[in-house]
PDB file of C-alpha atoms in Angstrom:
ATOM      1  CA  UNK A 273     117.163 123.449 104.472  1.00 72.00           C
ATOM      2  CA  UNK A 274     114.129 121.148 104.130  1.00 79.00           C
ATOM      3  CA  UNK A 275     114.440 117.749 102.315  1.00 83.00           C
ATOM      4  CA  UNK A 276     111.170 116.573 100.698  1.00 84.00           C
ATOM      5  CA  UNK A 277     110.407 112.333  99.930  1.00 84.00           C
ATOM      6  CA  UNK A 278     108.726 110.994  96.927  1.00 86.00           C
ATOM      7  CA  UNK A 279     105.380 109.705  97.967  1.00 84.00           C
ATOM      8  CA  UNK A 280     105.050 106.183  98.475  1.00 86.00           C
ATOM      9  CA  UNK A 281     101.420 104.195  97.939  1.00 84.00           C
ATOM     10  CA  UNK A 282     100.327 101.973 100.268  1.00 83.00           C
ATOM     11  CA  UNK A 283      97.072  99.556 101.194  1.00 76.00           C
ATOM     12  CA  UNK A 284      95.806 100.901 104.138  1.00 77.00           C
ATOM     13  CA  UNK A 285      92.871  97.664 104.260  1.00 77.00           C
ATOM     14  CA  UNK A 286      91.345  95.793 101.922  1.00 75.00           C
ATOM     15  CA  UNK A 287      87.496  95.688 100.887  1.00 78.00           C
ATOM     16  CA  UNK A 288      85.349  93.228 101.890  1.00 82.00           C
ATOM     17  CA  UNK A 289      82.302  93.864  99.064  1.00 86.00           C
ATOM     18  CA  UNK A 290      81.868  90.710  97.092  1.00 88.00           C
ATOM     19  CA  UNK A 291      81.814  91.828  92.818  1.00 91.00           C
ATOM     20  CA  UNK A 292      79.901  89.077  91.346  1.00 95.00           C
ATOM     21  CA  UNK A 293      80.799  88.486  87.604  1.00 96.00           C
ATOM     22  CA  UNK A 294      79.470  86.455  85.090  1.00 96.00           C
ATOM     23  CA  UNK A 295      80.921  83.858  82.665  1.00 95.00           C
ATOM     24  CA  UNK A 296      79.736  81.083  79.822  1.00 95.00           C
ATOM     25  CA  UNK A 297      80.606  77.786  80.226  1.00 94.00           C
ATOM     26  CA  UNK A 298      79.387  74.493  78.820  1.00 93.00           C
ATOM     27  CA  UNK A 299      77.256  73.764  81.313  1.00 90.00           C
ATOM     28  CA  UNK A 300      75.290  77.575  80.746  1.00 94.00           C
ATOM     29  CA  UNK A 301      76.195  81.092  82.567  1.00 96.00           C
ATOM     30  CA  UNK A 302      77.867  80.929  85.899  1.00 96.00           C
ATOM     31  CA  UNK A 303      78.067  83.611  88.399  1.00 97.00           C
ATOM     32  CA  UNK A 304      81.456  83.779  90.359  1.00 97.00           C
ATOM     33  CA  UNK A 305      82.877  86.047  92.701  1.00 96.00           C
ATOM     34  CA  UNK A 306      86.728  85.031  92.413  1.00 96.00           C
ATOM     35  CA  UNK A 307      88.764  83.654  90.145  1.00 97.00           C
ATOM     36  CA  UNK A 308      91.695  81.763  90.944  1.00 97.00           C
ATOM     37  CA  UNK A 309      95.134  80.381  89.738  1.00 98.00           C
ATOM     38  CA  UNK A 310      95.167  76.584  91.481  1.00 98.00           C
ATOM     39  CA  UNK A 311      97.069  73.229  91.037  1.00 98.00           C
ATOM     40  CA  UNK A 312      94.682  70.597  90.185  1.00 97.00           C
ATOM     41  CA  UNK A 313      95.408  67.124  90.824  1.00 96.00           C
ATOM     42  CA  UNK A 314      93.076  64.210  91.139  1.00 95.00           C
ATOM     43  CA  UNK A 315      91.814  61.380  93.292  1.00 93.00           C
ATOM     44  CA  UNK A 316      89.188  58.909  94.045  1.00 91.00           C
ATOM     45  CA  UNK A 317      88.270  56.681  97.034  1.00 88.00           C
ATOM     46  CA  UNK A 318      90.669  54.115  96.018  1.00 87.00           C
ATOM     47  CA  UNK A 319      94.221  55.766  96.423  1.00 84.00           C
ATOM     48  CA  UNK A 320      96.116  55.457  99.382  1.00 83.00           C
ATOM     49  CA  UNK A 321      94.623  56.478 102.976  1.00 82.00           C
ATOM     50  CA  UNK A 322      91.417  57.763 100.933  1.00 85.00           C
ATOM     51  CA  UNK A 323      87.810  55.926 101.518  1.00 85.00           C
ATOM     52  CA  UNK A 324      84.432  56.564 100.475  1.00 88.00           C
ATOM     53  CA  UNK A 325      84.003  59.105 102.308  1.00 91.00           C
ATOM     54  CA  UNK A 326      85.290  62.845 102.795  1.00 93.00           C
ATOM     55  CA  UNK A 327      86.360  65.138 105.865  1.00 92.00           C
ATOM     56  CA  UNK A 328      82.916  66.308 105.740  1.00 94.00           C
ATOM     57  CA  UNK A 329      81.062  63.100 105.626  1.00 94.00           C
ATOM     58  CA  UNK A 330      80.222  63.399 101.963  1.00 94.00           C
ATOM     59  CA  UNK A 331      80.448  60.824  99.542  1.00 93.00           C
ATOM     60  CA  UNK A 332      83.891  60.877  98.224  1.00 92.00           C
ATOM     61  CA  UNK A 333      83.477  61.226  94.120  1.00 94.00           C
ATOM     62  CA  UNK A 334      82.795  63.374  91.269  1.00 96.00           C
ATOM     63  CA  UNK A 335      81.637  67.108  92.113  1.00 97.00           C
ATOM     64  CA  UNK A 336      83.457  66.838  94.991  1.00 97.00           C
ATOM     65  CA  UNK A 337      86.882  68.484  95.337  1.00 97.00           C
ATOM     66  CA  UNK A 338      89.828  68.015  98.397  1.00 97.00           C
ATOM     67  CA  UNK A 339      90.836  72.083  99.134  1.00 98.00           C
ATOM     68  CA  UNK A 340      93.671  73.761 101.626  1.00 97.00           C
ATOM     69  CA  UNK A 341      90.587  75.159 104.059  1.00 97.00           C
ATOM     70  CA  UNK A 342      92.894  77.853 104.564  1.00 96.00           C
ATOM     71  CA  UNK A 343      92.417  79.228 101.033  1.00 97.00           C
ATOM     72  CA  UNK A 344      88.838  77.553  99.968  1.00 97.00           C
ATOM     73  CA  UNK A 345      86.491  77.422 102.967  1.00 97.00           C
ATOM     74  CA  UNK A 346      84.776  74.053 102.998  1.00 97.00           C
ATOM     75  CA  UNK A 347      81.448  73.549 101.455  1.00 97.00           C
ATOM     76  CA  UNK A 348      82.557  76.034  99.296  1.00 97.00           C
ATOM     77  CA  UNK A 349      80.992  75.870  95.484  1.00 98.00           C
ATOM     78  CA  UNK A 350      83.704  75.674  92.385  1.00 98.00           C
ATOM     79  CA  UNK A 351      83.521  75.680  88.832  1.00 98.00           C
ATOM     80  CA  UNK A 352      86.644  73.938  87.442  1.00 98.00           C
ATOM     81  CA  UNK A 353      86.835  74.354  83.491  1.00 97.00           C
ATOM     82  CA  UNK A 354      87.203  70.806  82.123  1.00 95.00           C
ATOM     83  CA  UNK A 355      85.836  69.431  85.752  1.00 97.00           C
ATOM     84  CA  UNK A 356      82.544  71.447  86.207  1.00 96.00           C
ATOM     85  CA  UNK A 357      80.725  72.386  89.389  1.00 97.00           C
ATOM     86  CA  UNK A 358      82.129  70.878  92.633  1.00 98.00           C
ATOM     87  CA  UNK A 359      81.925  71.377  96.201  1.00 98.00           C
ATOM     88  CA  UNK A 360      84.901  71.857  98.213  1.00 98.00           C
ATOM     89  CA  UNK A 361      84.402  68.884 100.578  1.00 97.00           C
ATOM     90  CA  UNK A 362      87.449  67.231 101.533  1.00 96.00           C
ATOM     91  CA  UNK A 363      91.019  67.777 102.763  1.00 94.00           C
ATOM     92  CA  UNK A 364      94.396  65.774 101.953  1.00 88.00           C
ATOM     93  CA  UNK A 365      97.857  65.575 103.140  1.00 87.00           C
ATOM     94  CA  UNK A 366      99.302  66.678 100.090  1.00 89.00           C
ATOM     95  CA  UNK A 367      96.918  69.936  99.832  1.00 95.00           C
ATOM     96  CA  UNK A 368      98.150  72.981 101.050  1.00 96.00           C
ATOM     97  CA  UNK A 369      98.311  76.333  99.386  1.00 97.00           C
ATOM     98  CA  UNK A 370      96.541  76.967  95.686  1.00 97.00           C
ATOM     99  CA  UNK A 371      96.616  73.000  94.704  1.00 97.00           C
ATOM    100  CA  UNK A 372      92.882  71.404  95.118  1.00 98.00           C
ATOM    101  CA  UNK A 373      92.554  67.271  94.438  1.00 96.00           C
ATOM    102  CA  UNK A 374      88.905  66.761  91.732  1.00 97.00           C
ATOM    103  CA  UNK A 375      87.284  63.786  93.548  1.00 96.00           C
ATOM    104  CA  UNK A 376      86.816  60.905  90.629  1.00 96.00           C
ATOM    105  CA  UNK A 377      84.406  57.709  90.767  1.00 94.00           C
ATOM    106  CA  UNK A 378      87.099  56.427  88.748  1.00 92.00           C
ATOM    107  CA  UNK A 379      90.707  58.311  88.825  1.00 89.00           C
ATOM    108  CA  UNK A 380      92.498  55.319  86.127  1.00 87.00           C
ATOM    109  CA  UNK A 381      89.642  56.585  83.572  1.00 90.00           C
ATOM    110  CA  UNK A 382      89.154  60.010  84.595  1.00 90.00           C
ATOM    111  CA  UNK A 383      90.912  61.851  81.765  1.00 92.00           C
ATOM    112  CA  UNK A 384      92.375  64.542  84.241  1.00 95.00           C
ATOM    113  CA  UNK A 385      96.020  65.637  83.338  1.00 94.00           C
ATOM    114  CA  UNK A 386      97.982  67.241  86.591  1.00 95.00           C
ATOM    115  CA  UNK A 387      98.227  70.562  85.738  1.00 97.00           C
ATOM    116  CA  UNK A 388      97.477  74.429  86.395  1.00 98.00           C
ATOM    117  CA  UNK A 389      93.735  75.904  86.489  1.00 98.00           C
ATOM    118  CA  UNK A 390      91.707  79.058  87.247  1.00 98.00           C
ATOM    119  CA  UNK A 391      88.794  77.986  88.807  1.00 98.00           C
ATOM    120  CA  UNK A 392      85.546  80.201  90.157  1.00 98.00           C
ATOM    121  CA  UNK A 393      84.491  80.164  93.526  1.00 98.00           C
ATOM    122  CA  UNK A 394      80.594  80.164  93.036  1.00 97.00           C
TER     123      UNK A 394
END
């Protein structure tokens, strides 16, 4: 008597080729190569334990963004809808998983609502 099992799928490993796509935005075309669900808070050199300047000596401002380097590499390049381009140059207590902090001149006149965002890594 033989006794058969359903199949069952499974990922064996997982590519490494990058798919670059493109998208419009209101700063012109973009190219990305992943898009991704994040938490995006905000911050400038003023709040508490912050300074001028970030965890990779950068100025601390605008275009630059505070990411979990275990999910965005540093130095990486973003596009944040709303934001723009930024570069993923600092690190914070309070990041860790999918949130990222948008680095501000200003945070009080920013404009930036807490809230969730895809963004592009560039």
């Amino acid at each position: 008597d033989v006794k058969t099992e359903k199949p069952v799928s499974k990922m064996i490993s997982r590519g490494t080729k990058i798919v670059w796509n493109t998208m419009q935005t209101p700063e012109g075309e973009i190219r990305y190569w992943k898009k991704m669900r994040v938490y995006a808070t905000h911050y400038d050199q003023h709040c508490p334990g912050c300074n001028e300047w970030t965890a990779i000596g950068m100025r601390a401002g605008k275009g630059v963004i505070a990411v979990d380097p275990s999910v965005i590499k540093m130095r990486s390049q973003v596009y944040v809808p709303g934001y723009g381009k930024a570069v993923a140059g600092d690190t914070g207590g309070a990041i860790k998983g999918n949130i990222i902090d948008l680095g501000f001149d200003d945070a009080r006149t920013a404009g930036w609502s807490a809230r969730y965002v895809d963004i592009y890594l560039l």
